[in-house]
XYZ file of C-alpha atoms in Angstrom:
456
model
C 0.000 0.000 0.000
C 1.592 3.241 -1.202
C 1.783 6.650 0.461
C -0.578 8.125 -2.135
C -3.068 5.346 -1.482
C -3.046 6.228 2.220
C -3.517 9.915 1.379
C -6.579 9.059 -0.703
C -8.111 7.145 2.199
C -7.285 9.956 4.630
C -8.954 12.519 2.354
C -12.050 10.313 2.027
C -12.392 10.113 5.810
C -11.836 13.868 6.073
C -14.554 14.639 3.513
C -17.126 12.373 5.179
C -16.594 13.981 8.591
C -16.054 17.543 7.345
C -19.277 17.696 5.323
C -21.276 16.629 8.379
C -19.629 18.991 10.846
C -19.605 22.031 8.526
C -23.319 22.796 8.993
C -24.210 19.890 6.705
C -22.420 21.607 3.780
C -25.379 23.685 2.630
C -23.547 27.016 2.277
C -21.739 27.829 -0.967
C -18.270 28.525 0.553
C -18.329 25.169 2.358
C -19.544 23.402 -0.776
C -16.601 24.972 -2.633
C -14.182 23.629 -0.006
C -15.750 20.194 -0.419
C -15.212 20.357 -4.177
C -11.556 21.225 -3.572
C -11.149 18.257 -1.223
C -12.785 15.906 -3.735
C -10.520 17.273 -6.481
C -7.434 16.675 -4.323
C -8.660 13.137 -3.666
C -9.037 12.540 -7.405
C -5.540 13.909 -8.049
C -4.015 11.692 -5.341
C -5.896 8.680 -6.762
C -4.580 9.430 -10.269
C -0.985 9.937 -9.046
C -1.178 6.650 -7.131
C -2.400 4.878 -10.240
C 0.268 6.292 -12.555
C 3.027 5.701 -10.005
C 2.013 2.070 -9.664
C 1.412 1.623 -13.382
C -2.216 0.640 -12.797
C -5.204 2.997 -12.569
C -7.851 1.117 -10.612
C -11.592 1.675 -10.832
C -14.746 -0.108 -9.702
C -17.198 -1.752 -12.095
C -20.157 -1.356 -9.750
C -23.304 -0.451 -11.693
C -24.470 1.708 -8.798
C -22.222 4.462 -10.176
C -24.181 4.714 -13.421
C -27.343 6.463 -12.119
C -25.310 9.439 -10.866
C -23.428 9.714 -14.164
C -26.630 9.410 -16.213
C -28.387 11.997 -14.053
C -25.540 14.484 -14.495
C -25.523 13.921 -18.263
C -29.277 14.454 -18.475
C -28.942 17.657 -16.459
C -26.481 18.995 -19.042
C -28.892 17.982 -21.828
C -31.615 19.998 -20.085
C -29.494 23.138 -20.542
C -28.876 22.711 -24.291
C -30.758 25.376 -26.324
C -33.333 23.937 -28.741
C -34.276 27.025 -30.702
C -35.311 30.395 -29.253
C -38.408 31.969 -27.755
C -40.373 34.687 -29.534
C -39.618 38.283 -28.648
C -40.875 39.203 -25.169
C -40.655 42.594 -23.446
C -38.135 43.755 -26.012
C -35.845 40.736 -25.498
C -34.931 38.551 -28.451
C -33.031 35.316 -29.100
C -33.867 33.872 -25.665
C -32.619 30.254 -25.697
C -35.328 27.583 -25.445
C -34.126 24.906 -23.021
C -35.807 22.040 -21.188
C -34.774 23.585 -17.875
C -36.695 26.654 -16.738
C -33.505 27.789 -14.941
C -30.484 26.591 -16.980
C -27.823 28.053 -14.667
C -29.251 26.241 -11.614
C -29.366 23.041 -13.636
C -25.731 23.410 -14.716
C -24.679 23.928 -11.087
C -26.659 20.828 -10.075
C -25.062 18.780 -12.876
C -21.570 19.712 -11.657
C -22.563 18.864 -8.088
C -23.768 15.414 -9.149
C -20.542 14.827 -11.078
C -18.487 15.594 -7.961
C -20.607 13.112 -5.996
C -20.086 10.505 -8.729
C -16.322 11.097 -8.638
C -16.286 10.773 -4.850
C -18.282 7.530 -5.086
C -15.841 6.110 -7.636
C -12.813 6.916 -5.467
C -14.321 5.363 -2.319
C -15.219 2.174 -4.181
C -11.616 1.921 -5.387
C -10.089 2.832 -2.025
C -11.855 0.137 0.023
C -9.457 -2.473 -1.344
C -8.679 -4.611 1.712
C -10.475 -6.204 4.637
C -8.339 -4.194 7.090
C -9.263 -0.894 5.441
C -12.940 -1.860 5.384
C -12.778 -2.564 9.124
C -11.067 0.780 9.751
C -13.672 2.674 7.760
C -16.578 1.001 9.564
C -14.901 1.614 12.930
C -14.329 5.283 12.035
C -17.986 5.837 11.133
C -19.186 4.032 14.262
C -16.896 6.025 16.577
C -17.794 9.256 14.807
C -21.500 8.456 15.156
C -21.100 7.860 18.897
C -19.124 11.080 19.527
C -21.331 13.154 17.219
C -24.532 11.918 18.878
C -23.083 12.649 22.333
C -22.196 16.189 21.277
C -25.637 16.755 19.708
C -27.352 15.708 22.948
C -25.177 18.105 24.955
C -25.898 20.916 22.525
C -29.651 20.256 22.734
C -29.424 20.885 26.476
C -26.863 23.686 26.670
C -27.556 25.614 23.448
C -30.669 24.260 21.677
C -31.135 27.271 19.369
C -27.526 27.736 18.255
C -25.188 25.436 16.343
C -21.827 25.248 18.135
C -23.164 28.044 20.349
C -22.517 30.491 17.462
C -24.935 30.190 14.541
C -28.680 30.647 15.112
C -30.840 29.685 12.076
C -33.857 31.903 11.517
C -36.186 29.665 9.501
C -35.607 26.108 10.760
C -35.138 24.021 13.887
C -31.426 23.128 14.231
C -29.959 20.013 15.784
C -26.353 18.921 16.024
C -24.441 20.660 13.248
C -27.461 20.851 10.928
C -29.768 23.774 10.312
C -32.614 21.292 9.810
C -33.227 18.555 12.401
C -34.431 16.110 9.729
C -30.996 16.144 8.108
C -29.343 15.325 11.447
C -31.726 12.382 11.806
C -30.757 11.165 8.327
C -27.057 11.127 9.234
C -27.794 9.148 12.406
C -29.936 6.669 10.444
C -26.894 5.835 8.344
C -24.416 5.690 11.221
C -26.532 3.709 13.703
C -27.227 0.987 11.149
C -23.612 -0.247 11.087
C -23.366 -1.233 14.780
C -26.931 -2.585 14.669
C -26.071 -4.795 11.703
C -23.024 -6.206 13.480
C -24.935 -6.736 16.736
C -27.889 -8.540 15.176
C -25.755 -10.694 12.875
C -23.493 -11.829 15.740
C -20.305 -10.663 14.022
C -18.919 -8.950 17.143
C -16.771 -10.512 19.853
C -18.592 -10.812 23.215
C -16.243 -8.293 24.844
C -17.223 -5.633 22.275
C -20.984 -6.090 22.223
C -21.808 -3.870 25.181
C -19.765 -1.018 23.680
C -21.721 -1.218 20.433
C -25.042 -1.464 22.287
C -24.192 1.747 24.164
C -23.135 3.472 20.934
C -26.351 2.461 19.162
C -28.509 3.476 22.135
C -26.840 6.898 22.321
C -27.341 7.496 18.605
C -30.981 6.414 18.934
C -31.466 8.847 21.812
C -30.036 11.694 19.729
C -32.342 10.824 16.840
C -35.395 10.904 19.101
C -34.320 14.213 20.635
C -33.981 15.739 17.172
C -37.772 15.647 16.903
C -37.755 14.275 13.343
C -40.838 12.151 12.745
C -39.549 10.985 9.372
C -36.309 9.974 11.077
C -38.190 7.885 13.637
C -40.184 6.098 10.931
C -36.955 5.387 9.033
C -35.243 4.047 12.183
C -38.125 1.643 12.856
C -37.959 0.498 9.218
C -34.205 -0.098 9.583
C -34.590 -2.208 12.719
C -37.385 -4.279 11.181
C -35.301 -4.924 8.053
C -32.263 -5.918 10.118
C -34.367 -8.339 12.188
C -35.813 -9.873 9.003
C -32.411 -10.220 7.332
C -30.745 -11.835 10.362
C -33.491 -14.266 11.450
C -34.752 -15.751 8.199
C -33.352 -19.209 8.860
C -32.300 -19.330 12.506
C -35.468 -20.453 14.263
C -37.926 -18.985 16.743
C -35.422 -18.756 19.604
C -33.145 -16.511 17.582
C -36.107 -14.347 16.598
C -37.066 -13.881 20.260
C -33.501 -12.851 21.122
C -33.407 -10.325 18.274
C -36.812 -8.958 19.265
C -35.587 -8.596 22.846
C -32.471 -6.748 21.712
C -34.609 -4.450 19.552
C -36.899 -3.643 22.462
C -33.899 -3.053 24.742
C -32.329 -0.611 22.266
C -35.606 1.238 21.720
C -36.289 1.475 25.449
C -32.747 2.707 26.064
C -33.152 5.417 23.420
C -36.577 6.448 24.708
C -35.323 6.433 28.298
C -32.382 8.621 27.338
C -34.646 11.052 25.507
C -37.008 11.276 28.485
C -34.077 11.786 30.854
C -32.724 14.666 28.768
C -36.222 16.092 28.247
C -37.559 18.477 25.616
C -39.446 17.952 22.380
C -38.842 14.537 20.785
C -39.958 12.612 17.705
C -42.452 10.747 19.888
C -44.110 13.872 21.265
C -44.263 15.451 17.807
C -46.337 12.505 16.547
C -49.090 13.825 18.779
C -49.263 17.047 16.736
C -51.015 17.501 13.419
C -49.139 16.923 10.157
C -50.237 20.259 8.724
C -48.575 23.432 9.890
C -49.248 27.140 9.626
C -45.752 27.507 8.211
C -45.857 26.916 4.455
C -42.223 25.744 4.472
C -43.172 22.656 6.521
C -46.789 22.123 5.375
C -46.178 19.029 3.310
C -49.757 18.558 2.117
C -49.686 22.013 0.482
C -46.205 21.543 -0.984
C -46.964 18.062 -2.335
C -50.193 19.205 -4.018
C -48.350 21.991 -5.863
C -45.467 19.618 -6.708
C -47.936 17.261 -8.403
C -49.051 20.191 -10.558
C -45.398 20.888 -11.430
C -44.976 17.257 -12.468
C -48.044 17.422 -14.712
C -46.985 20.768 -16.192
C -43.445 19.722 -17.184
C -43.833 16.087 -18.221
C -42.224 14.223 -19.884
C -38.801 15.955 -19.583
C -39.104 17.739 -16.230
C -38.574 21.352 -15.219
C -34.811 20.929 -14.879
C -32.635 19.540 -12.122
C -32.135 22.266 -9.529
C -34.896 24.398 -11.084
C -37.681 23.278 -8.747
C -38.024 26.641 -6.909
C -38.706 28.497 -10.165
C -41.153 25.868 -11.435
C -42.927 25.755 -8.080
C -43.357 29.536 -7.858
C -45.194 29.585 -11.184
C -47.869 27.158 -9.941
C -47.914 28.065 -6.243
C -51.487 28.430 -4.983
C -50.436 30.088 -1.724
C -49.613 33.747 -1.210
C -46.036 33.286 -2.416
C -44.743 35.101 0.663
C -42.649 32.075 1.671
C -40.134 30.620 -0.788
C -40.294 26.838 -1.281
C -36.971 25.403 -2.487
C -37.637 21.674 -2.012
C -40.602 19.324 -2.413
C -40.034 17.632 0.978
C -40.155 14.343 -0.955
C -37.139 13.267 -2.984
C -39.214 11.006 -5.240
C -41.743 13.683 -6.188
C -38.941 16.185 -6.749
C -37.090 13.783 -9.029
C -40.227 13.501 -11.157
C -40.701 17.274 -11.130
C -37.068 17.978 -12.029
C -36.263 15.167 -14.477
C -39.631 13.787 -15.574
C -39.840 10.317 -17.092
C -36.060 10.209 -17.581
C -35.573 10.738 -13.841
C -38.126 8.014 -13.119
C -36.196 5.538 -15.283
C -32.819 6.473 -13.750
C -34.264 6.218 -10.241
C -35.779 2.835 -11.078
C -32.418 1.551 -12.321
C -30.736 2.717 -9.113
C -33.308 1.006 -6.893
C -33.043 -2.223 -8.900
C -29.229 -2.341 -8.715
C -29.246 -1.269 -5.041
C -31.646 -3.987 -3.876
C -29.873 -6.586 -6.022
C -26.526 -5.618 -4.447
C -28.009 -5.686 -0.969
C -29.741 -9.043 -1.440
C -26.510 -10.619 -2.656
C -24.135 -9.168 -0.064
C -26.199 -9.747 3.096
C -25.559 -13.452 2.472
C -21.758 -13.103 2.444
C -19.946 -16.119 3.860
C -17.590 -13.997 5.973
C -19.353 -13.161 9.255
C -17.918 -9.662 9.649
C -18.655 -8.650 6.071
C -22.139 -10.137 6.391
C -22.775 -8.045 9.516
C -21.726 -4.726 8.008
C -23.531 -5.585 4.757
C -26.766 -5.981 6.722
C -26.110 -2.675 8.507
C -25.144 -0.750 5.360
C -28.123 -2.121 3.429
C -30.515 -1.214 6.248
C -28.978 2.251 6.674
C -29.399 3.114 2.992
C -32.906 1.613 3.061
C -33.738 3.895 5.992
C -32.703 6.937 3.950
C -34.892 5.757 1.061
C -37.816 5.574 3.494
C -37.019 8.984 4.991
C -36.826 10.479 1.486
C -40.590 10.034 1.191
C -41.055 12.692 3.903
C -38.098 15.060 3.495
C -35.434 16.203 1.020
C -32.536 14.538 2.844
C -30.674 13.391 -0.284
C -30.576 16.985 -1.515
C -28.301 17.860 1.415
C -24.617 17.451 0.543
C -23.556 15.937 3.873
C -26.346 13.344 3.783
C -25.641 12.395 0.165
C -21.897 12.062 0.953
C -22.598 9.840 3.970
C -25.131 7.836 1.935
C -22.474 7.244 -0.730
C -19.936 6.246 1.947
C -22.285 3.677 3.511
C -23.365 2.388 0.099
C -19.678 1.936 -0.775
C -19.354 -0.270 2.305
C -22.274 -2.347 1.044
C -20.570 -2.809 -2.345
C -17.215 -3.611 -0.705
C -18.748 -6.434 1.366
C -19.423 -8.354 -1.821
C -15.703 -8.698 -2.597
C -13.090 -11.075 -1.247
C -9.734 -9.817 0.035
C -6.315 -11.443 0.510
C -6.305 -10.377 4.169
C -9.790 -11.703 4.944
C -10.093 -13.321 8.366
C -12.233 -16.436 8.017
C -14.712 -17.470 10.684
C -12.426 -20.450 11.478
C -9.450 -18.111 11.991
C -11.579 -15.856 14.153
C -12.591 -18.809 16.332
C -8.939 -19.826 16.738
C -8.060 -16.269 17.789
C -10.804 -16.391 20.414
C -9.401 -19.655 21.804
C -5.896 -18.171 21.943
C -7.191 -15.125 23.796
C -8.995 -17.336 26.304
C -5.879 -19.433 26.839
C -3.669 -16.343 27.182
C -5.940 -14.983 29.908
C -5.593 -18.155 32.057
C -2.411 -19.060 33.960
C -2.067 -22.806 34.781
C -1.860 -23.607 38.532
C 1.310 -25.675 38.046
C 3.064 -22.650 36.574
C 2.108 -20.552 39.609
C 3.384 -23.245 41.997
C 6.724 -23.438 40.201
C 7.110 -19.682 40.352
C 6.542 -19.815 44.102
């Protein structure tokens, strides 16, 4: 493993953590820094390849939807003729997108995400590195959740005690609490997958239970109802995937562990106090605030879909298309559809529907194959990664989580883990080797009586 290869991996870890901590990477200066970091990662990857005489890349089909979506976004900005003269203006380009510049920016953003995805898939090239990456995300999730809980008590209205958002409810490092919940959904799934699949050593299980319980507590305290629904969906999927052929006794044990984790999270949320996802379920779905009134936003989004079929209004052009058909006063600006699936249809039309369908097909096929991996550790993290990404897909029906850079970066990172579990590595530790290591540890921890007597 070369120095440049290590630099690539270090930059990947930096990007995943930086995008989350930097207010979710929703501000343009921070997005620009992220692009610079991704570019440096690509340069280091290329230098490593040329230095070693072999430029590696992954053949995973899950990369194609991002590439196709970016290409279609560029097509949406190509002029097809001109509009007639209006208000003294002539030669106005006729494009599919109602806001070509926003669509071009979105296309570039998607290309950077595709490049980042490609580099991660190439970088996870050994069992040891895969273990390190999973451990990093688990430790980060534990520390990040702990900090978010402290902040919710000490400074609930300000991020890092500095920045106070004016139009949203912050939590952790995110301006929007739903985005924080999405990050936790991805991070909590990895320890849950390892716990339920039995891929952890007995001496590590309690640590992972505590980490998962703390992350669950933070998610509940965020007050995100969509996040809670996604977490329940994750746990149910993990239970199904890990008990299909192990009998009723195993199912009871998994159900007990699920209840214990949920009770621990709920107990922690009650202990800390404040508004939680559970208490918010008692409130009505509709809100006086147009920016969170999903029924109003979804009804207008359906009109946008009907207006701009079959090609869509343009990726990134949703705010302009929405304003044209908005039935409300227009006093509040609506930038997102609060449903990633509806917004994909509004932005990209039938083409977006086809690309999204291809992604879901390849994703579920990859997950179905890899959760049956013969290696116990890789099987455990495959279950967790599959469930974590599935949770985001569920949450996307209620919020625009995949439109947030930090969430999309973390989603790509966890999905890369899922793809990596389907490979075999020269440094794989087999279940037989793992059992031998356990026996050696047990023997090393016991001193024979005869040896003690001789020493005396």
